């Protein structure tokens, strides 16, 4: 069974061998190979798009389901990718006699925390939940493909989900997104700011006048994370030198290149090891535990809270016990995803914690006894609620 999608109008035929031929109008790849279909000696379909060239001067008009904005073009590409993956899966599994349902999980780019997290959850869901979960890396928030019903699952910061569902913050003007549902709390997002081990920067206040990543056109929630940490120190972006960057991975690359003096990333992410290998050991910056300073941070990010983080072998950047204002990573879906699918995925995560941890060390922070946490303004999926009632975690805990 293939999850429901609403793709734009298209004609699908199959073609062998694979070639990568971009459409001359919109640059979509019209056919491409895929690891799964390679193993099965199948190939992704050739998709003929409705495209038109506006004029000969180089400007192109992209006709995407009646819309021509950049965002709709991007969503169209995501739909196309999802259709290709699920079409392939349907052919592969039906042809082989298997009946596992194929679902997708939206994450950020490879090397990021949510990609590592999503890959681990996808592995456990595929092995123990009776579904086949495929990771779909995105250039921006995973909430967009979920709301558009392109991906069944995704991972986001709890504050970002609050803003997205309510149509506030960076999503002002979009209107409420009422079909988003929480599946589970994953773990607290420990994403301090880092500097080189020998840097003279000792705390967040020392960042005044320093070069800090900013912009984050593809990840607006990251801009709020920086703003929150600066606010904790009584600073704003006006107090630092802003170096524009599109996303979290590029900001880490800028740090390696010497373009910025500090950057943030989720503890446990593979990218941190890559950065440390390039520039030497890293050191996380502590936050101010004063209640007034904490309140400044929480005013920027709803659902955030303070916790003390201790040094651990898998967190070499934590050089000493330090306070951090953190926020939870949560797993989301949309309301129309079948209850039994959400139930089985939540149960697989709960029952196979050891396997999750073995797949991704960052999931050592995952506590199966705290999967249901109350977040003001957010609703849980009925499939998740059913499971949490069975294991005594419903109603959800207050933070």
mmCIF file of C-alpha atoms in Angstrom:
data_model
loop_
_atom_site.group_PDB
_atom_site.id
_atom_site.type_symbol
_atom_site.label_atom_id
_atom_site.label_comp_id
_atom_site.label_asym_id
_atom_site.label_seq_id
_atom_site.Cartn_x
_atom_site.Cartn_y
_atom_site.Cartn_z
ATOM 1 C CA UNK A 1 0.000 0.000 0.000
ATOM 2 C CA UNK A 2 1.396 3.394 -0.941
ATOM 3 C CA UNK A 3 0.677 6.434 1.187
ATOM 4 C CA UNK A 4 -1.708 8.977 -0.384
ATOM 5 C CA UNK A 5 -0.107 11.840 -2.275
ATOM 6 C CA UNK A 6 -1.505 14.627 -4.382
ATOM 7 C CA UNK A 7 1.037 15.088 -7.188
ATOM 8 C CA UNK A 8 0.709 17.627 -9.959
ATOM 9 C CA UNK A 9 -0.538 16.419 -13.352
ATOM 10 C CA UNK A 10 2.040 14.214 -15.054
ATOM 11 C CA UNK A 11 2.517 11.291 -17.414
ATOM 12 C CA UNK A 12 4.625 8.379 -16.174
ATOM 13 C CA UNK A 13 6.404 5.810 -18.344
ATOM 14 C CA UNK A 14 9.338 3.532 -17.542
ATOM 15 C CA UNK A 15 12.642 3.701 -19.311
ATOM 16 C CA UNK A 16 15.894 1.661 -19.366
ATOM 17 C CA UNK A 17 18.750 2.498 -19.082
ATOM 18 C CA UNK A 18 18.789 5.493 -16.704
ATOM 19 C CA UNK A 19 20.008 8.878 -17.827
ATOM 20 C CA UNK A 20 20.072 12.257 -16.123
ATOM 21 C CA UNK A 21 18.497 14.637 -18.649
ATOM 22 C CA UNK A 22 17.288 18.002 -17.302
ATOM 23 C CA UNK A 23 14.148 19.528 -18.737
ATOM 24 C CA UNK A 24 15.263 22.558 -20.778
ATOM 25 C CA UNK A 25 12.605 24.704 -19.120
ATOM 26 C CA UNK A 26 12.587 23.860 -15.416
ATOM 27 C CA UNK A 27 15.760 21.794 -14.907
ATOM 28 C CA UNK A 28 13.917 18.899 -13.242
ATOM 29 C CA UNK A 29 15.788 15.636 -13.754
ATOM 30 C CA UNK A 30 13.527 13.570 -15.959
ATOM 31 C CA UNK A 31 15.015 10.199 -14.998
ATOM 32 C CA UNK A 32 17.619 9.086 -12.478
ATOM 33 C CA UNK A 33 18.897 5.939 -10.823
ATOM 34 C CA UNK A 34 18.080 5.045 -7.212
ATOM 35 C CA UNK A 35 19.914 2.684 -4.782
ATOM 36 C CA UNK A 36 16.834 0.536 -4.235
ATOM 37 C CA UNK A 37 15.916 0.196 -7.870
ATOM 38 C CA UNK A 38 19.549 -0.491 -8.745
ATOM 39 C CA UNK A 39 19.508 -3.482 -6.428
ATOM 40 C CA UNK A 40 16.230 -4.664 -7.965
ATOM 41 C CA UNK A 41 17.333 -3.847 -11.522
ATOM 42 C CA UNK A 42 14.526 -1.342 -11.853
ATOM 43 C CA UNK A 43 14.700 2.292 -12.812
ATOM 44 C CA UNK A 44 12.832 5.361 -11.761
ATOM 45 C CA UNK A 45 10.154 6.569 -14.141
ATOM 46 C CA UNK A 46 10.601 9.192 -16.747
ATOM 47 C CA UNK A 47 8.361 12.111 -15.886
ATOM 48 C CA UNK A 48 7.259 14.614 -18.468
ATOM 49 C CA UNK A 49 6.505 17.924 -16.819
ATOM 50 C CA UNK A 50 4.253 20.725 -18.029
ATOM 51 C CA UNK A 51 6.868 23.372 -18.691
ATOM 52 C CA UNK A 52 7.113 26.462 -20.834
ATOM 53 C CA UNK A 53 9.877 28.882 -21.680
ATOM 54 C CA UNK A 54 8.774 32.456 -21.119
ATOM 55 C CA UNK A 55 11.088 34.098 -23.631
ATOM 56 C CA UNK A 56 14.479 33.871 -25.343
ATOM 57 C CA UNK A 57 16.266 36.240 -22.968
ATOM 58 C CA UNK A 58 17.040 33.521 -20.453
ATOM 59 C CA UNK A 59 14.124 34.182 -18.105
ATOM 60 C CA UNK A 60 12.122 31.020 -17.574
ATOM 61 C CA UNK A 61 8.544 30.581 -16.576
ATOM 62 C CA UNK A 62 7.826 27.493 -14.511
ATOM 63 C CA UNK A 63 4.217 26.413 -14.569
ATOM 64 C CA UNK A 64 3.689 24.339 -11.428
ATOM 65 C CA UNK A 65 0.083 23.357 -10.747
ATOM 66 C CA UNK A 66 -1.014 26.881 -11.546
ATOM 67 C CA UNK A 67 1.562 28.600 -9.323
ATOM 68 C CA UNK A 68 4.826 30.308 -10.211
ATOM 69 C CA UNK A 69 6.301 31.398 -6.891
ATOM 70 C CA UNK A 70 9.638 30.027 -5.792
ATOM 71 C CA UNK A 71 8.097 28.282 -2.832
ATOM 72 C CA UNK A 72 5.522 26.497 -4.970
ATOM 73 C CA UNK A 73 8.220 25.446 -7.405
ATOM 74 C CA UNK A 74 10.175 23.971 -4.498
ATOM 75 C CA UNK A 75 7.091 22.181 -3.185
ATOM 76 C CA UNK A 76 6.475 20.858 -6.697
ATOM 77 C CA UNK A 77 9.954 19.403 -6.760
ATOM 78 C CA UNK A 78 9.356 17.763 -3.379
ATOM 79 C CA UNK A 79 6.107 16.254 -4.639
ATOM 80 C CA UNK A 80 7.880 14.934 -7.707
ATOM 81 C CA UNK A 81 10.593 13.346 -5.583
ATOM 82 C CA UNK A 82 8.022 11.741 -3.309
ATOM 83 C CA UNK A 83 6.013 10.428 -6.249
ATOM 84 C CA UNK A 84 9.099 8.865 -7.823
ATOM 85 C CA UNK A 85 10.170 7.184 -4.570
ATOM 86 C CA UNK A 86 6.745 5.844 -3.723
ATOM 87 C CA UNK A 87 6.080 4.711 -7.310
ATOM 88 C CA UNK A 88 9.323 2.778 -7.296
ATOM 89 C CA UNK A 89 8.534 1.278 -3.911
ATOM 90 C CA UNK A 90 5.091 0.182 -5.076
ATOM 91 C CA UNK A 91 6.528 -1.578 -8.129
ATOM 92 C CA UNK A 92 9.387 -3.133 -6.173
ATOM 93 C CA UNK A 93 7.340 -4.419 -3.276
ATOM 94 C CA UNK A 94 4.214 -5.460 -5.143
ATOM 95 C CA UNK A 95 6.299 -7.192 -7.739
ATOM 96 C CA UNK A 96 8.171 -9.089 -5.066
ATOM 97 C CA UNK A 97 5.067 -10.189 -3.220
ATOM 98 C CA UNK A 98 5.746 -8.052 -0.149
ATOM 99 C CA UNK A 99 3.142 -5.705 1.253
ATOM 100 C CA UNK A 100 5.151 -3.318 3.447
ATOM 101 C CA UNK A 101 3.790 0.216 3.246
ATOM 102 C CA UNK A 102 6.288 2.835 2.103
ATOM 103 C CA UNK A 103 6.357 6.107 4.028
ATOM 104 C CA UNK A 104 8.785 9.014 4.030
ATOM 105 C CA UNK A 105 10.488 11.033 6.758
ATOM 106 C CA UNK A 106 11.612 14.581 5.960
ATOM 107 C CA UNK A 107 14.947 15.679 7.455
ATOM 108 C CA UNK A 108 17.552 18.350 6.868
ATOM 109 C CA UNK A 109 20.668 17.702 4.790
ATOM 110 C CA UNK A 110 23.112 14.796 5.380
ATOM 111 C CA UNK A 111 25.521 15.528 8.231
ATOM 112 C CA UNK A 112 22.870 17.416 10.211
ATOM 113 C CA UNK A 113 21.358 16.251 13.477
ATOM 114 C CA UNK A 114 17.873 15.628 12.094
ATOM 115 C CA UNK A 115 19.258 13.616 9.180
ATOM 116 C CA UNK A 116 21.160 11.328 11.558
ATOM 117 C CA UNK A 117 18.092 11.125 13.773
ATOM 118 C CA UNK A 118 15.712 10.484 10.889
ATOM 119 C CA UNK A 119 17.965 7.791 9.431
ATOM 120 C CA UNK A 120 18.026 5.968 12.774
ATOM 121 C CA UNK A 121 14.247 6.153 13.216
ATOM 122 C CA UNK A 122 13.698 5.060 9.598
ATOM 123 C CA UNK A 123 15.878 2.007 10.188
ATOM 124 C CA UNK A 124 13.957 0.995 13.321
ATOM 125 C CA UNK A 125 10.567 1.645 11.710
ATOM 126 C CA UNK A 126 11.524 -0.446 8.691
ATOM 127 C CA UNK A 127 12.787 -3.324 10.816
ATOM 128 C CA UNK A 128 10.150 -3.401 13.547
ATOM 129 C CA UNK A 129 7.032 -1.423 12.531
ATOM 130 C CA UNK A 130 6.033 -3.332 9.408
ATOM 131 C CA UNK A 131 6.524 -0.299 7.167
ATOM 132 C CA UNK A 132 9.309 0.869 4.895
ATOM 133 C CA UNK A 133 10.436 4.352 5.914
ATOM 134 C CA UNK A 134 12.583 6.341 3.484
ATOM 135 C CA UNK A 135 14.482 9.479 4.520
ATOM 136 C CA UNK A 136 13.961 12.581 2.352
ATOM 137 C CA UNK A 137 16.573 15.316 2.989
ATOM 138 C CA UNK A 138 15.246 18.874 2.564
ATOM 139 C CA UNK A 139 16.921 22.221 2.101
ATOM 140 C CA UNK A 140 14.672 23.795 4.752
ATOM 141 C CA UNK A 141 12.044 22.946 7.341
ATOM 142 C CA UNK A 142 10.549 19.448 7.344
ATOM 143 C CA UNK A 143 7.182 20.934 8.313
ATOM 144 C CA UNK A 144 6.439 22.156 4.776
ATOM 145 C CA UNK A 145 6.412 18.712 3.109
ATOM 146 C CA UNK A 146 4.390 17.305 6.029
ATOM 147 C CA UNK A 147 1.747 20.026 5.774
ATOM 148 C CA UNK A 148 1.620 19.439 2.007
ATOM 149 C CA UNK A 149 1.233 15.683 2.653
ATOM 150 C CA UNK A 150 4.403 14.951 0.718
ATOM 151 C CA UNK A 151 6.155 13.311 3.689
ATOM 152 C CA UNK A 152 4.351 11.366 6.382
ATOM 153 C CA UNK A 153 6.858 12.144 9.142
ATOM 154 C CA UNK A 154 9.448 14.747 9.999
ATOM 155 C CA UNK A 155 11.570 16.113 12.827
ATOM 156 C CA UNK A 156 11.608 19.689 14.066
ATOM 157 C CA UNK A 157 12.283 21.866 17.069
ATOM 158 C CA UNK A 158 9.236 22.119 19.309
ATOM 159 C CA UNK A 159 9.191 25.923 19.107
ATOM 160 C CA UNK A 160 9.255 25.770 15.308
ATOM 161 C CA UNK A 161 6.217 23.483 15.339
ATOM 162 C CA UNK A 162 4.378 25.933 17.616
ATOM 163 C CA UNK A 163 5.105 28.837 15.261
ATOM 164 C CA UNK A 164 4.228 26.794 12.173
ATOM 165 C CA UNK A 165 0.910 25.424 13.421
ATOM 166 C CA UNK A 166 -0.214 28.811 14.749
ATOM 167 C CA UNK A 167 0.992 30.814 11.748
ATOM 168 C CA UNK A 168 3.103 33.081 13.967
ATOM 169 C CA UNK A 169 6.779 33.999 14.254
ATOM 170 C CA UNK A 170 8.632 33.369 11.003
ATOM 171 C CA UNK A 171 5.438 31.857 9.550
ATOM 172 C CA UNK A 172 3.411 35.026 10.040
ATOM 173 C CA UNK A 173 1.017 35.450 7.145
ATOM 174 C CA UNK A 174 0.792 31.783 6.208
ATOM 175 C CA UNK A 175 -2.174 31.152 8.451
ATOM 176 C CA UNK A 176 -2.596 28.279 10.923
ATOM 177 C CA UNK A 177 -1.579 24.799 9.756
ATOM 178 C CA UNK A 178 -4.214 22.757 11.525
ATOM 179 C CA UNK A 179 -3.288 19.335 10.165
ATOM 180 C CA UNK A 180 0.076 18.996 11.958
ATOM 181 C CA UNK A 181 0.155 16.384 14.746
ATOM 182 C CA UNK A 182 2.880 15.456 17.223
ATOM 183 C CA UNK A 183 3.995 11.822 17.309
ATOM 184 C CA UNK A 184 6.627 11.913 20.045
ATOM 185 C CA UNK A 185 9.159 13.924 21.943
ATOM 186 C CA UNK A 186 12.549 12.662 20.815
ATOM 187 C CA UNK A 187 15.074 14.388 23.087
ATOM 188 C CA UNK A 188 16.209 17.815 24.250
ATOM 189 C CA UNK A 189 17.998 19.642 21.460
ATOM 190 C CA UNK A 190 21.430 20.490 22.817
ATOM 191 C CA UNK A 191 22.749 23.002 20.312
ATOM 192 C CA UNK A 192 25.166 25.373 22.044
ATOM 193 C CA UNK A 193 27.463 27.766 20.240
ATOM 194 C CA UNK A 194 30.972 26.427 19.631
ATOM 195 C CA UNK A 195 34.405 27.991 19.335
ATOM 196 C CA UNK A 196 37.875 26.563 18.908
ATOM 197 C CA UNK A 197 39.299 25.078 22.090
ATOM 198 C CA UNK A 198 42.012 27.759 22.268
ATOM 199 C CA UNK A 199 39.658 30.662 21.449
ATOM 200 C CA UNK A 200 39.690 33.686 23.792
ATOM 201 C CA UNK A 201 35.871 33.599 23.674
ATOM 202 C CA UNK A 202 34.817 32.094 27.011
ATOM 203 C CA UNK A 203 31.103 32.861 27.191
ATOM 204 C CA UNK A 204 28.274 34.288 25.116
ATOM 205 C CA UNK A 205 28.948 37.870 26.197
ATOM 206 C CA UNK A 206 32.396 37.600 24.593
ATOM 207 C CA UNK A 207 30.691 37.277 21.205
ATOM 208 C CA UNK A 208 30.096 41.022 21.070
ATOM 209 C CA UNK A 209 31.726 42.334 17.909
ATOM 210 C CA UNK A 210 32.534 38.837 16.641
ATOM 211 C CA UNK A 211 31.501 37.244 13.347
ATOM 212 C CA UNK A 212 28.343 35.156 13.718
ATOM 213 C CA UNK A 213 26.298 33.264 11.069
ATOM 214 C CA UNK A 214 22.997 34.883 10.130
ATOM 215 C CA UNK A 215 20.355 35.065 7.447
ATOM 216 C CA UNK A 216 19.459 31.368 7.213
ATOM 217 C CA UNK A 217 17.069 31.824 4.317
ATOM 218 C CA UNK A 218 16.490 28.063 4.160
ATOM 219 C CA UNK A 219 16.253 27.515 7.937
ATOM 220 C CA UNK A 220 14.582 30.448 9.657
ATOM 221 C CA UNK A 221 14.246 28.491 12.906
ATOM 222 C CA UNK A 222 18.035 28.496 13.179
ATOM 223 C CA UNK A 223 18.036 32.287 13.175
ATOM 224 C CA UNK A 224 15.783 32.160 16.246
ATOM 225 C CA UNK A 225 18.179 29.781 17.976
ATOM 226 C CA UNK A 226 21.034 32.257 17.528
ATOM 227 C CA UNK A 227 18.800 35.145 18.582
ATOM 228 C CA UNK A 228 17.825 33.246 21.720
ATOM 229 C CA UNK A 229 21.422 32.551 22.725
ATOM 230 C CA UNK A 230 22.445 36.149 22.097
ATOM 231 C CA UNK A 231 19.452 37.346 24.138
ATOM 232 C CA UNK A 232 20.566 35.181 27.040
ATOM 233 C CA UNK A 233 23.775 37.217 27.094
ATOM 234 C CA UNK A 234 21.918 40.534 26.727
ATOM 235 C CA UNK A 235 23.007 40.854 23.088
ATOM 236 C CA UNK A 236 21.251 41.105 19.730
ATOM 237 C CA UNK A 237 22.384 40.685 16.144
ATOM 238 C CA UNK A 238 23.156 44.408 16.174
ATOM 239 C CA UNK A 239 26.008 43.652 18.579
ATOM 240 C CA UNK A 240 27.779 41.182 16.277
ATOM 241 C CA UNK A 241 29.066 41.050 12.705
ATOM 242 C CA UNK A 242 26.620 39.023 10.635
ATOM 243 C CA UNK A 243 27.934 36.588 8.016
ATOM 244 C CA UNK A 244 25.042 35.480 5.813
ATOM 245 C CA UNK A 245 24.587 31.750 5.289
ATOM 246 C CA UNK A 246 21.629 29.675 4.028
ATOM 247 C CA UNK A 247 21.597 26.760 6.468
ATOM 248 C CA UNK A 248 23.227 25.032 9.417
ATOM 249 C CA UNK A 249 25.597 22.858 7.379
ATOM 250 C CA UNK A 250 26.959 25.848 5.439
ATOM 251 C CA UNK A 251 27.474 27.773 8.688
ATOM 252 C CA UNK A 252 29.700 24.963 9.941
ATOM 253 C CA UNK A 253 31.613 25.027 6.653
ATOM 254 C CA UNK A 254 32.076 28.779 7.103
ATOM 255 C CA UNK A 255 33.576 28.133 10.529
ATOM 256 C CA UNK A 256 36.068 25.702 9.005
ATOM 257 C CA UNK A 257 36.882 28.280 6.335
ATOM 258 C CA UNK A 258 37.552 30.913 9.014
ATOM 259 C CA UNK A 259 34.653 33.135 7.948
ATOM 260 C CA UNK A 260 32.915 33.078 11.359
ATOM 261 C CA UNK A 261 34.163 32.925 14.949
ATOM 262 C CA UNK A 262 31.418 30.702 16.327
ATOM 263 C CA UNK A 263 28.601 28.469 15.104
ATOM 264 C CA UNK A 264 25.888 26.210 16.450
ATOM 265 C CA UNK A 265 25.112 22.578 15.734
ATOM 266 C CA UNK A 266 23.352 19.739 17.517
ATOM 267 C CA UNK A 267 25.546 17.772 19.916
ATOM 268 C CA UNK A 268 26.244 14.330 18.563
ATOM 269 C CA UNK A 269 25.906 15.278 14.904
ATOM 270 C CA UNK A 270 28.465 13.852 12.515
ATOM 271 C CA UNK A 271 29.240 17.325 11.194
ATOM 272 C CA UNK A 272 30.893 18.271 14.501
ATOM 273 C CA UNK A 273 33.423 15.484 14.082
ATOM 274 C CA UNK A 274 34.108 16.705 10.571
ATOM 275 C CA UNK A 275 34.673 20.269 11.796
ATOM 276 C CA UNK A 276 36.924 19.132 14.672
ATOM 277 C CA UNK A 277 38.990 17.040 12.266
ATOM 278 C CA UNK A 278 39.511 20.127 10.117
ATOM 279 C CA UNK A 279 40.227 22.841 12.706
ATOM 280 C CA UNK A 280 41.003 21.013 15.945
ATOM 281 C CA UNK A 281 38.985 20.413 19.140
ATOM 282 C CA UNK A 282 35.865 22.471 19.810
ATOM 283 C CA UNK A 283 34.483 23.958 23.009
ATOM 284 C CA UNK A 284 30.827 24.711 23.769
ATOM 285 C CA UNK A 285 29.906 28.063 25.317
ATOM 286 C CA UNK A 286 27.793 27.992 28.515
ATOM 287 C CA UNK A 287 24.649 30.081 28.911
ATOM 288 C CA UNK A 288 23.807 32.428 31.769
ATOM 289 C CA UNK A 289 21.664 30.578 34.384
ATOM 290 C CA UNK A 290 20.394 33.795 35.958
ATOM 291 C CA UNK A 291 16.541 33.725 35.956
ATOM 292 C CA UNK A 292 16.381 37.077 34.171
ATOM 293 C CA UNK A 293 18.730 35.840 31.455
ATOM 294 C CA UNK A 294 16.748 32.600 31.116
ATOM 295 C CA UNK A 295 13.523 34.602 30.801
ATOM 296 C CA UNK A 296 15.057 36.646 27.957
ATOM 297 C CA UNK A 297 15.841 33.415 26.121
ATOM 298 C CA UNK A 298 12.413 31.892 26.720
ATOM 299 C CA UNK A 299 10.744 35.044 25.393
ATOM 300 C CA UNK A 300 12.382 34.284 22.038
ATOM 301 C CA UNK A 301 11.652 30.554 21.981
ATOM 302 C CA UNK A 302 8.426 29.150 23.449
ATOM 303 C CA UNK A 303 8.726 25.595 24.882
ATOM 304 C CA UNK A 304 12.398 26.185 25.814
ATOM 305 C CA UNK A 305 13.735 25.382 29.285
ATOM 306 C CA UNK A 306 17.048 25.249 31.144
ATOM 307 C CA UNK A 307 19.012 22.104 31.892
ATOM 308 C CA UNK A 308 22.531 21.362 33.103
ATOM 309 C CA UNK A 309 24.667 19.347 30.686
ATOM 310 C CA UNK A 310 27.596 17.284 31.938
ATOM 311 C CA UNK A 311 30.682 16.115 30.037
ATOM 312 C CA UNK A 312 30.257 12.769 28.307
ATOM 313 C CA UNK A 313 32.443 10.633 26.025
ATOM 314 C CA UNK A 314 30.114 11.196 23.072
ATOM 315 C CA UNK A 315 30.014 14.975 23.700
ATOM 316 C CA UNK A 316 33.680 16.034 23.664
ATOM 317 C CA UNK A 317 32.672 19.666 23.071
ATOM 318 C CA UNK A 318 31.234 19.868 26.622
ATOM 319 C CA UNK A 319 34.422 20.566 28.561
ATOM 320 C CA UNK A 320 32.744 21.180 31.904
ATOM 321 C CA UNK A 321 29.315 21.033 33.490
ATOM 322 C CA UNK A 322 27.338 23.895 32.012
ATOM 323 C CA UNK A 323 23.809 25.349 31.905
ATOM 324 C CA UNK A 324 22.055 25.474 28.547
ATOM 325 C CA UNK A 325 18.640 26.709 27.485
ATOM 326 C CA UNK A 326 17.311 23.847 25.377
ATOM 327 C CA UNK A 327 14.180 22.902 23.471
ATOM 328 C CA UNK A 328 12.880 19.526 22.457
ATOM 329 C CA UNK A 329 13.158 17.795 19.132
ATOM 330 C CA UNK A 330 9.803 16.321 18.238
ATOM 331 C CA UNK A 331 8.524 13.978 15.564
ATOM 332 C CA UNK A 332 5.540 15.200 13.550
ATOM 333 C CA UNK A 333 3.041 13.836 11.076
ATOM 334 C CA UNK A 334 -0.188 15.081 9.502
ATOM 335 C CA UNK A 335 -3.678 14.269 10.740
ATOM 336 C CA UNK A 336 -4.685 12.032 7.820
ATOM 337 C CA UNK A 337 -1.864 9.508 8.260
ATOM 338 C CA UNK A 338 -3.566 6.246 9.344
ATOM 339 C CA UNK A 339 -3.698 5.667 13.104
ATOM 340 C CA UNK A 340 -2.174 2.195 12.836
ATOM 341 C CA UNK A 341 0.898 3.529 10.999
ATOM 342 C CA UNK A 342 1.604 6.166 13.655
ATOM 343 C CA UNK A 343 0.878 3.643 16.416
ATOM 344 C CA UNK A 344 3.356 1.108 15.000
ATOM 345 C CA UNK A 345 6.109 3.689 14.485
ATOM 346 C CA UNK A 346 5.734 5.074 18.032
ATOM 347 C CA UNK A 347 5.706 1.549 19.464
ATOM 348 C CA UNK A 348 8.807 0.534 17.504
ATOM 349 C CA UNK A 349 10.707 3.558 18.843
ATOM 350 C CA UNK A 350 9.590 2.834 22.414
ATOM 351 C CA UNK A 351 10.297 -0.892 22.331
ATOM 352 C CA UNK A 352 13.640 -0.748 20.523
ATOM 353 C CA UNK A 353 15.541 2.020 22.283
ATOM 354 C CA UNK A 354 18.774 0.014 22.323
ATOM 355 C CA UNK A 355 18.655 -0.402 18.567
ATOM 356 C CA UNK A 356 18.001 3.329 18.133
ATOM 357 C CA UNK A 357 21.010 4.195 20.285
ATOM 358 C CA UNK A 358 23.230 1.745 18.445
ATOM 359 C CA UNK A 359 22.306 3.384 15.150
ATOM 360 C CA UNK A 360 22.876 6.984 16.279
ATOM 361 C CA UNK A 361 24.720 7.878 19.486
ATOM 362 C CA UNK A 362 22.845 11.167 19.788
ATOM 363 C CA UNK A 363 19.740 9.138 20.615
ATOM 364 C CA UNK A 364 21.197 8.260 23.998
ATOM 365 C CA UNK A 365 19.207 11.297 25.123
ATOM 366 C CA UNK A 366 15.992 9.622 23.961
ATOM 367 C CA UNK A 367 13.937 8.589 26.979
ATOM 368 C CA UNK A 368 11.154 6.113 26.095
ATOM 369 C CA UNK A 369 9.441 7.020 29.376
ATOM 370 C CA UNK A 370 9.033 10.652 28.247
ATOM 371 C CA UNK A 371 7.711 10.383 24.715
ATOM 372 C CA UNK A 372 4.484 12.216 25.564
ATOM 373 C CA UNK A 373 5.153 15.771 26.784
ATOM 374 C CA UNK A 374 2.574 18.543 26.760
ATOM 375 C CA UNK A 375 3.281 21.443 24.406
ATOM 376 C CA UNK A 376 0.857 24.341 24.542
ATOM 377 C CA UNK A 377 -0.925 24.764 21.225
ATOM 378 C CA UNK A 378 0.080 21.376 19.786
ATOM 379 C CA UNK A 379 -2.048 18.257 19.267
ATOM 380 C CA UNK A 380 -0.926 14.621 19.302
ATOM 381 C CA UNK A 381 -1.954 12.168 16.601
ATOM 382 C CA UNK A 382 -4.698 9.711 17.650
ATOM 383 C CA UNK A 383 -2.456 6.762 16.767
ATOM 384 C CA UNK A 384 0.210 8.046 19.146
ATOM 385 C CA UNK A 385 -2.368 8.766 21.864
ATOM 386 C CA UNK A 386 -3.635 5.185 21.636
ATOM 387 C CA UNK A 387 -0.142 3.836 22.232
ATOM 388 C CA UNK A 388 0.637 6.240 25.080
ATOM 389 C CA UNK A 389 -2.590 5.260 26.839
ATOM 390 C CA UNK A 390 -1.523 1.628 26.646
ATOM 391 C CA UNK A 391 1.846 2.315 28.298
ATOM 392 C CA UNK A 392 0.584 4.815 30.879
ATOM 393 C CA UNK A 393 1.995 7.995 29.357
ATOM 394 C CA UNK A 394 -1.331 9.685 28.696
ATOM 395 C CA UNK A 395 -2.288 12.388 29.481
ATOM 396 C CA UNK A 396 1.104 13.894 28.595
ATOM 397 C CA UNK A 397 3.496 15.184 31.219
ATOM 398 C CA UNK A 398 3.688 18.871 32.006
ATOM 399 C CA UNK A 399 7.120 20.418 31.426
#
